Structure formats: structure tokens, C-alpha cells
Coordinates of C-alpha atoms in Angstrom, one line a residue:
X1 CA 0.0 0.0 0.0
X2 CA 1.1 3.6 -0.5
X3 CA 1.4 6.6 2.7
X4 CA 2.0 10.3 2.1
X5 CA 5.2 11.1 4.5
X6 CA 5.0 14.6 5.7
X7 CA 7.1 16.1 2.9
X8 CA 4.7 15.3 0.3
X9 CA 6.4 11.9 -0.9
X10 CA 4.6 8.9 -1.9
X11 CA 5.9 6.0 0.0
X12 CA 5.7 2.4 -1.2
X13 CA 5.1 -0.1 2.0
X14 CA 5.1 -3.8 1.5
X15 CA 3.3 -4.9 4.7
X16 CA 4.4 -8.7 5.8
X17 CA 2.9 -9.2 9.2
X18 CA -0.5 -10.2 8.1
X19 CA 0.0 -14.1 7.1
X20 CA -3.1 -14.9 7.0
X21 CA -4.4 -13.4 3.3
X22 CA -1.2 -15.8 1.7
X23 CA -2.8 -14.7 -1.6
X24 CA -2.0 -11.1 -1.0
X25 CA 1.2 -12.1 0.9
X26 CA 2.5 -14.0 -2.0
X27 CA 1.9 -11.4 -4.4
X28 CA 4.2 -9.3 -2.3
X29 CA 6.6 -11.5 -2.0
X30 CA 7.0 -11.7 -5.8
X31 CA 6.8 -8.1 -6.3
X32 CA 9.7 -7.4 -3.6
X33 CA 11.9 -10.9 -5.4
X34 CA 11.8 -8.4 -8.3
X35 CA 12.7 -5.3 -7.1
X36 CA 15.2 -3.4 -9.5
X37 CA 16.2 0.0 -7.5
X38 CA 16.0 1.9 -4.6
X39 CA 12.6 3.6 -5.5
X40 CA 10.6 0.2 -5.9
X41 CA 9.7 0.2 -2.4
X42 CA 10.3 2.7 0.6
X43 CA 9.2 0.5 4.0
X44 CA 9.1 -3.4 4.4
X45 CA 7.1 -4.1 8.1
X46 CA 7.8 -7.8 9.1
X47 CA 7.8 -10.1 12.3
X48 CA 10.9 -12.0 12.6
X49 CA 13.4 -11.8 9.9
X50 CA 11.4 -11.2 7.0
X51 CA 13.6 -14.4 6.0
X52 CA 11.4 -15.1 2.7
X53 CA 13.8 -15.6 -0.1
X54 CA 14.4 -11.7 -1.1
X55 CA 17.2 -9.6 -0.4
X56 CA 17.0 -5.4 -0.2
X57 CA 20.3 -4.0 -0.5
X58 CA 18.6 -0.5 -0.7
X59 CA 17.4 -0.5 2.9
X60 CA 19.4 2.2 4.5
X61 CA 17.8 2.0 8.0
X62 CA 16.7 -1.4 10.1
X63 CA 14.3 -0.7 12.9
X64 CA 13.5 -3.3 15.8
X65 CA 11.6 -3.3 18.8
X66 CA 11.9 -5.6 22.5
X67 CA 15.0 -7.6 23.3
X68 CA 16.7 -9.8 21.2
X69 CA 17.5 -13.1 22.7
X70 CA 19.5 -14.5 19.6
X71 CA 23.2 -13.1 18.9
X72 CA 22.5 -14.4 15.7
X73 CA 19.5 -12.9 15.0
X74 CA 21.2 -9.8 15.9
X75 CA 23.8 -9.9 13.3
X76 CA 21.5 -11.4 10.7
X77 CA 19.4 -7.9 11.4
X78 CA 22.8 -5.8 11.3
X79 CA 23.5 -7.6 7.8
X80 CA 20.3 -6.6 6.3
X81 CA 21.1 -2.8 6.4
X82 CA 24.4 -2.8 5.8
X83 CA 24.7 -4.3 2.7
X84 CA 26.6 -2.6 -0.6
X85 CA 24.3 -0.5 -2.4
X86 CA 24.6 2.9 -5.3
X87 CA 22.2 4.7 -3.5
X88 CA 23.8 4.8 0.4
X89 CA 26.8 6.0 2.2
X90 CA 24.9 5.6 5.7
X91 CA 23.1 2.7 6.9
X92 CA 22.1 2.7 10.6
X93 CA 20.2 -0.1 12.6
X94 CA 17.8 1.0 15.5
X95 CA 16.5 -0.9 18.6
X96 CA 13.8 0.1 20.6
X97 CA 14.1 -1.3 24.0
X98 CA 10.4 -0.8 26.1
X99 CA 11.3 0.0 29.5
X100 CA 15.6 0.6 29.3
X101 CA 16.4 0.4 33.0
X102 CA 20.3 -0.3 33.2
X103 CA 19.2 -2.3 36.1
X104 CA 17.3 -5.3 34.7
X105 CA 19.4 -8.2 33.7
X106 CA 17.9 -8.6 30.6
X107 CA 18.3 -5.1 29.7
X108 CA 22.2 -5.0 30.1
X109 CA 22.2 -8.7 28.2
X110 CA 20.4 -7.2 25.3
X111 CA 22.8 -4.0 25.2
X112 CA 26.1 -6.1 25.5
X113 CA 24.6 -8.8 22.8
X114 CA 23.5 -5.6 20.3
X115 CA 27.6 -4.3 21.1
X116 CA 28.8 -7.7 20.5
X117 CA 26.7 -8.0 17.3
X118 CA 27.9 -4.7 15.7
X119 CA 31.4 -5.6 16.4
X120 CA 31.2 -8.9 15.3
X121 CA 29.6 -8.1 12.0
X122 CA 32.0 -5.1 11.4
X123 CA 35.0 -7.4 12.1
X124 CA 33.8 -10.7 10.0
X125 CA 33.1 -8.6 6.9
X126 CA 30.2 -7.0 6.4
X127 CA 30.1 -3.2 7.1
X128 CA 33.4 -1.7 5.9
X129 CA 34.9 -4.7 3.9
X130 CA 36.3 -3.9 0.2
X131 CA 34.3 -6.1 -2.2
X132 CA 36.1 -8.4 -4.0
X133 CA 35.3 -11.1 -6.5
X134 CA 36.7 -14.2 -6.2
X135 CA 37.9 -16.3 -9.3
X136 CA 40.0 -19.3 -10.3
X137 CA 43.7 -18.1 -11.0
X138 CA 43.9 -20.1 -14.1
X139 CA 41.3 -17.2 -15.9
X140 CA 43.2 -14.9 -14.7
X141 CA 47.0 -16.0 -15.4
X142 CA 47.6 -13.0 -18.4
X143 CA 47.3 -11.0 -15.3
X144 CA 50.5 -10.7 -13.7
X145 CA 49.4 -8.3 -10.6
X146 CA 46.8 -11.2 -9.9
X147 CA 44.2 -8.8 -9.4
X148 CA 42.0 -6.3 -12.1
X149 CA 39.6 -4.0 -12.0
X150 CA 35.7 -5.8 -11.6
X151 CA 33.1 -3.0 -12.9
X152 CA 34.6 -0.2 -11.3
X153 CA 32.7 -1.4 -8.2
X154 CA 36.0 -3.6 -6.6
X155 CA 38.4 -6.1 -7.3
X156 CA 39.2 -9.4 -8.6
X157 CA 41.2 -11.8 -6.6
X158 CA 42.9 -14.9 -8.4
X159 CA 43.4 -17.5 -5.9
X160 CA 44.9 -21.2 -7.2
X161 CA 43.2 -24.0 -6.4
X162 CA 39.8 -22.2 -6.1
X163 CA 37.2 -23.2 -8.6
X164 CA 34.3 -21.1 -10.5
X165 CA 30.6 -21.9 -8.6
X166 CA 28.7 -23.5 -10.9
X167 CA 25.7 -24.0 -8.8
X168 CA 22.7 -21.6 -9.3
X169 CA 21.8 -22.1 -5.6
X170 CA 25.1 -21.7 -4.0
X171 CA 25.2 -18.4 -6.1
X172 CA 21.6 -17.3 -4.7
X173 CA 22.9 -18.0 -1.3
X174 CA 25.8 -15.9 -1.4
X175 CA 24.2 -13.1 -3.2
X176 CA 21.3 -13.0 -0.5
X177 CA 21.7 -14.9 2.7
X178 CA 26.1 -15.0 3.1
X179 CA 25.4 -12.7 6.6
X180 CA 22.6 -15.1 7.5
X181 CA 24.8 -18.4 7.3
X182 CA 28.4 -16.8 8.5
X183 CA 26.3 -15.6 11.6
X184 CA 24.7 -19.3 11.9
X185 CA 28.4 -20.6 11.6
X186 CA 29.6 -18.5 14.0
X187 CA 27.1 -19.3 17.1
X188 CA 27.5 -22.8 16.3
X189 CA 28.6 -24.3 19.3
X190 CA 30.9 -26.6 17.9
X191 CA 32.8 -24.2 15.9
X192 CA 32.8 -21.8 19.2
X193 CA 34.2 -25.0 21.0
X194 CA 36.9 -26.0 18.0
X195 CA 37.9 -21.8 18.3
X196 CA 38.1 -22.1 22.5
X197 CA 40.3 -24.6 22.1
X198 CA 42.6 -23.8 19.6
X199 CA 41.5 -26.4 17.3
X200 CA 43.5 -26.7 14.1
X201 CA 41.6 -23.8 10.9
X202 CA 42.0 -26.6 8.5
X203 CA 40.0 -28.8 11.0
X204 CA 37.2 -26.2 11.1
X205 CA 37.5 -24.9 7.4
X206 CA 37.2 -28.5 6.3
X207 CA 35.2 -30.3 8.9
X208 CA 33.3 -28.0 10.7
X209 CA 31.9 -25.4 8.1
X210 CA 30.6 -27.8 5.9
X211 CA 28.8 -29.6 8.8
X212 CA 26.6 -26.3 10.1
X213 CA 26.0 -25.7 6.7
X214 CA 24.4 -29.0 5.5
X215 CA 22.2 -28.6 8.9
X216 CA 20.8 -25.2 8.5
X217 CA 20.5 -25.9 4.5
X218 CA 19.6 -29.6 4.3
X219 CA 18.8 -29.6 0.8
X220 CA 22.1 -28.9 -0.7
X221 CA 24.4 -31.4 -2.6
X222 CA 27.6 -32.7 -1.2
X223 CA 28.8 -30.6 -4.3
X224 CA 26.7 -27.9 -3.1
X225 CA 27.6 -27.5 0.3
X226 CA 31.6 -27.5 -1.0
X227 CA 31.1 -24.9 -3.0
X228 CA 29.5 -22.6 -0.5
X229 CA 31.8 -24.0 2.1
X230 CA 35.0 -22.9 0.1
X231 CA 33.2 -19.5 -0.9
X232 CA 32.2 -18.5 3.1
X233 CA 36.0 -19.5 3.9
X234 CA 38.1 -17.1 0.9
X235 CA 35.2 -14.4 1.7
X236 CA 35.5 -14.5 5.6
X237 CA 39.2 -14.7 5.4
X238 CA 40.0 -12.5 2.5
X239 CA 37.1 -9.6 2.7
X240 CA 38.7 -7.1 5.3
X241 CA 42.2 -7.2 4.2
X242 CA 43.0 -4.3 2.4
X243 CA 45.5 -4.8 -0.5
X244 CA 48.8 -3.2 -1.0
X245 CA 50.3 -1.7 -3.3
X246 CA 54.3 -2.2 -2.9
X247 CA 56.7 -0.9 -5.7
X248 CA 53.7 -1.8 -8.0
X249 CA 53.0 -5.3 -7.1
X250 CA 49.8 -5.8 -4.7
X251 CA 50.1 -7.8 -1.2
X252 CA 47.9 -9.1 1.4
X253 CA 48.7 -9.0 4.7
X254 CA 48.3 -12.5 6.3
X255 CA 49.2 -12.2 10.4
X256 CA 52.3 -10.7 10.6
X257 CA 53.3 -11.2 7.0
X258 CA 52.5 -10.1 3.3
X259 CA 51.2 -12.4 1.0
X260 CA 52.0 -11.5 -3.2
X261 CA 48.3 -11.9 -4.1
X262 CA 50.3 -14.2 -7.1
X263 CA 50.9 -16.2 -4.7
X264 CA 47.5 -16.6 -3.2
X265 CA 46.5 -20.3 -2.9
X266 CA 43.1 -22.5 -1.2
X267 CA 45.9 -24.1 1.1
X268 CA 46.8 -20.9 2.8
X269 CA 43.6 -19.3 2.7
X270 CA 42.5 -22.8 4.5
X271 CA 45.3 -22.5 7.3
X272 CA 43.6 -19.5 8.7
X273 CA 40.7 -19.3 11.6
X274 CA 38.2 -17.1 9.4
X275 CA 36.3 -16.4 12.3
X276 CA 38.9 -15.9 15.1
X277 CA 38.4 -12.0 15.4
X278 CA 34.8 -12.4 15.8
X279 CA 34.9 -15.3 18.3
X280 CA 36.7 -13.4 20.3
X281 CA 34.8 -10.6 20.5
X282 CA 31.5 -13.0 21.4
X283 CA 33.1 -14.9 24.0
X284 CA 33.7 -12.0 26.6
X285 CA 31.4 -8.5 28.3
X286 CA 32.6 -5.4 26.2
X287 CA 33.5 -3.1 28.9
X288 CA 34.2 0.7 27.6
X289 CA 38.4 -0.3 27.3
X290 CA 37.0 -3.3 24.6
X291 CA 35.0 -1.1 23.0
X292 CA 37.3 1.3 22.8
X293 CA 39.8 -1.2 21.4
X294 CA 37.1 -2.6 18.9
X295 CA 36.3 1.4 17.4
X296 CA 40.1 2.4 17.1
X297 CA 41.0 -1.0 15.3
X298 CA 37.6 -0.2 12.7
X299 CA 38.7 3.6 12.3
X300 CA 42.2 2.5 11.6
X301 CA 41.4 0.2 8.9
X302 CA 39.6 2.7 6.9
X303 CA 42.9 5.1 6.5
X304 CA 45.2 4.6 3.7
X305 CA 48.9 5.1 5.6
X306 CA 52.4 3.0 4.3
X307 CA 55.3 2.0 7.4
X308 CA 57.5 4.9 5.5
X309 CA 54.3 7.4 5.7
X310 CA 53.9 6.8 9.3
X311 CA 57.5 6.5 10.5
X312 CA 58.0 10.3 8.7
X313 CA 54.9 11.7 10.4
X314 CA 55.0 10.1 13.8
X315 CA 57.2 12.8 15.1
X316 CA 54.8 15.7 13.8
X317 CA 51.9 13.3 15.7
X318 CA 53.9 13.2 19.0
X319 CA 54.7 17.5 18.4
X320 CA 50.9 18.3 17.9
X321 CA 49.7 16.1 21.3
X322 CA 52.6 17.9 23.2
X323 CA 51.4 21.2 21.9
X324 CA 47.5 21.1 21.5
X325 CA 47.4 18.9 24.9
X326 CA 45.4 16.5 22.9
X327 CA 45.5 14.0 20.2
X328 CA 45.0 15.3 16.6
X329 CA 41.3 14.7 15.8
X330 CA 39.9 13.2 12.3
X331 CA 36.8 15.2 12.7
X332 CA 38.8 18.1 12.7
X333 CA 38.4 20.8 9.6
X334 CA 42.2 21.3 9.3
X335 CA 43.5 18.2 6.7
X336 CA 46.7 18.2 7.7
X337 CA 45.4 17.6 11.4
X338 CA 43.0 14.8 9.7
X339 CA 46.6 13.0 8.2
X340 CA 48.2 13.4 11.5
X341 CA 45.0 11.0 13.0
X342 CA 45.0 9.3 10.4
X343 CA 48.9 8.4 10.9
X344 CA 48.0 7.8 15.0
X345 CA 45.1 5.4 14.1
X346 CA 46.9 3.2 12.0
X347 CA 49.7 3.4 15.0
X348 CA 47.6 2.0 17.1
X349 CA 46.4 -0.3 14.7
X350 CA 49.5 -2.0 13.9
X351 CA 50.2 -2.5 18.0
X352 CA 46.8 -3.8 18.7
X353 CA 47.7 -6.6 15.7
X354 CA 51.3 -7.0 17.4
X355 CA 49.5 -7.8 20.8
X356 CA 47.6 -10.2 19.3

């Protein structure tokens, strides 16, 4: 149905609480599994997770009321509005909590859960990733940086021993639900036992993965279930590391080492815990220090700063905070102050990796 918003628009609103006219619900279903831009539809309203088989990468703002008893559920809803779209820069999630005394247990549960969620999601992928595509290296071998331009949108990443996804399913999957199953992977509680206790990554990459995801998608292949296996492993490893460019040849850093993205093979990708950051954050209480920790490490992987940059500038940093009797700001107006933050964030970046 359509709603006048106080400016005069004409808003579209497809309304999916009432499941009891299913001839009316599925014609709204189809209409929103067809949707082609931003301006096909302006509000969806839905109980639970709206989990129908559509995906809205338009929706710029999520809004939920009551406590949320699933972690998962949490980061499924996070997922939902922070997905890659032309038409946003902001995407913001909203929870409105009935009675918020600080007091009531369930109250500071559902707070630390909603910190945990955001943190998680932001970490594993999802929010500030850059979007690559993943393809065999063999289509890519007249490429000899390993990586090209994909639609002006992000990057292509040649990795050996990967192979293309021929399933149409496993394709669906990852273009709608890939937050939905990572999040499913991630609360699983063997995978959160096999990360506690240092189990081997191949162990989980191999064994693990491929079990959650044959239970919460039954109906897959063995083929299937390989495919989207391999595909949540490169993307959870691979989607927040920024590549770099060294004396014109590009690198991923892998722990405390760079990685030629030539060189980028299933067997390395595979010896990595893909969901170690995140675990980590999920198995403790974010206190303010955590938090802290969490937001600096986030700002800092936005900034585009080289070892040379930083070693150059660090003395300028260290002049300004003696003189201004603060740290240099990256909200100030003054760019040159913005660089100087921008050089301290990655600072503390690299020692918060060192500690690790």
C-alpha cells in the first residue's frame, strides 16, 4: 500500500505481518523478489526476519523493537542494512528497547549482545569490507598483478586452487543470505568450542563449516555444500584485508606477513581461523576499554597510511599532542590535522595486531 510522509512523498510499503491473506502475501513476496532500485519500495514491516527468499540491499535504516535473545539474530538484522548499495553512504540499525532500565538483567544482556553483534559483523566482513570477487587463478594468469579491475565497483582476486561456482543455488545463497549463514556458523557451538580450544583452521575450514551448513541448508548437494563451504571460507578470510600496493606489485597481509596476491593459494587461505576475530569478541562482556579497542582498530582500517608514511609523520603526531594537549582529531576541519589522525590510528592499529 502507499502513505503520504509529511514532505509530500509517496511511499511504497510492503506490509508482511498479516499471514493470514497468503494470496495477497505472495503477491508481495513476488513483487519485492523483483525489485530493481532503490525507488521500488520505501518500507518493508515484518515479524521475525522477513527471511522469505528476497534480499533489499537498498534498505538504508533497520528498525527493531523488544530484546533480542539471539546473537544471531542480531547480526542477521545488522546484515540486512548494511549491505553494498549505489544509492547509500549511511546505513544505521535502530532498537527500541520498552522499558531501558540499566538495572534489569535482561536489559544489560540485550545491550552487550546488540555491542557484540555490531562488532562482530564489522570485524567478519560486512560493514566496511572492500568487495572483492573471487575467481580461479587459471582465468586470470595474463594477469600478472593477480588482481584487475571488476566493474569499477572492486576487485578481482585470483586465488589457485579455487574453482568457479557453478551451482545456481550456491550463487543465490551468497548473493542473498552469506550474513545469515556466517552468523549461523559463527554461534554454532561446535565451531565456538573448536575456536576455544585452539582447534586446528583446517579442522574447522574442512570439517566443521561444511557440517553447520548441511544442517541449517539440508537440501544442498555434497557438491553444493563444498562450494558454499570454500566461498564463506576465501570471503570470511579475505574480505577485510586491504591490499597493497608495494613498488607496483599488490600484497595481502596474512598475520604478521605479506602475502603477493600471485601467490594466493586454497591451502593458505584454509590454514587460517576465518572467524577468530569475531569469536573473540563474542566470548567476553565489552567493557568501555574493549569497545574502545574494537572502534580504534575499525577507524584505523579505513585510513590509507604505508610504514614509510607513518614512520615520517609520527614525530609531527607526538609534536601536535605535546602542543594542542590532545591527540590530533579526524573530525577536525584542518587536513593536515586529519593526516596526523590518520597516521595515529593506524599506529595503534599495527600495535593492537602485534599484541595479538
Amino acid at each position: 500500500y502507499h502513505i503520504k510522509a509529511a514532505d509530500g512523498r509517496d511511499l511504497r510499503v510492503a506490509d508482511l505481518v498479516n499471514d493470514t491473506d497468503y494470496e495477497q502475501r505472495d503477491k508481495i513476496m513476488g513483487y519485492l523478489r523483483n525489485i530493481k532500485g532503490p525507488e521500488d519500495i520505501d518500507i518493508i514491516i515484518a515479524l521475525g526476519m522477513a527471511k522469505e527468499g528476497f534480499d533489499w540491499p537498498y534498505c538504508e535504516t533497520t528498525l527493531t523493537i523488544g530484546y533480542r535473545g539471539s546473537l544471531t539474530e542480531i547480526v542477521q538484522i545488522i546484515g540486512r542494512c548494511t549491505r553494498d548499495s549505489s544509492n547509500k553512504s549511511h546505513a544505521q540499525f535502530i532498537n527500541l528497547v520498552a522499558e531501558p532500565n540499566a538495572n534489569r538483567e535482561e536489559i544489560v544482556e540485550s545491550v552487550n549482545n546488540i555491542l557484540k553483534a555490531i562488532s562482530a559483523s564489522l570485524l567478519m566482513e560486512e560493514v566496511i569490507a572492500p568487495k572483492y570477487t573471487f575467481k580461479p587463478k587459471e582465468t586470470g594468469t595474463n594477469n600478472e598483478s593477480g588482481q584487475s579491475s571488476d566493474d569499477g565497483s572492486g576487485h578481482t582476486i585470483f586465488i589457485d586452487g579455487f574453482h568457479e561456482i557453478k551451482s545456481d543455488k550456491v550463487k543465490d545463497i551468497i548473493d542473498n543470505d552469506l550474513v545469515d549463514i556466517k552468523a549461523r556458523i559463527l554461534q554454532d557451538p561446535d565451531i565456538q568450542h573448536a575456536i576455544g580450544q585452539n582447534v586446528p583452521a583446517e579442522t574447522i575450514n574442512n570439517g566443521l563449516i561444511p557440517k553447520v551448513i548441511k544442517e541449517v541448508i539440508p537440501d544442498l548437494t555434497e557438491e553444493e555444500t563444498k562450494e558454499l563451504s570454500t566461498y564463506i571460507v576465501i570471503d570470511s578470510v579475505l574480505s577485510h584485508k586491504d591490499v597493497k600496493d608495494i613498488n607496483g606489485q599488490k600484497f595481502l597481509e596474512f598475520a604478521d606477513r605479506l602475502i603477493n596476491v600471485t601467490d594466493l593459494n586454497l591451502d593458505l587461505i584454509y590454514a587460517v581461523n576465518p572467524f577468530m576475530d569475531a569469536y573473540e569478541i563474542l566470548s567476553k562482556n565489552l567493557d568501555a576499554k574493549v569497545f574502545k579497542s574494537i572502534q580504534t582498530y575499525i577507524k584505523a582500517m579505513r585510513v590509507d597510511v604505508t610504514d614509510d608514511e607513518a614512520k615520517v609523520l609520527w614525530p609531527k603526531v607526538t609534536e601536535f599532542a605535546k602542543k594542542m594537549q590532545r591527540e590530533p582529531s579526524l573530525d577536525s576541519n584542518d587536513p593536515y590535522e586529519r593526516r596526523l589522525a590518520e597516521v595515529l590510528l593506524y599506529a595503534k592499529r599495527r600495535i593492537l595486531e602485534k599484541n595479538d
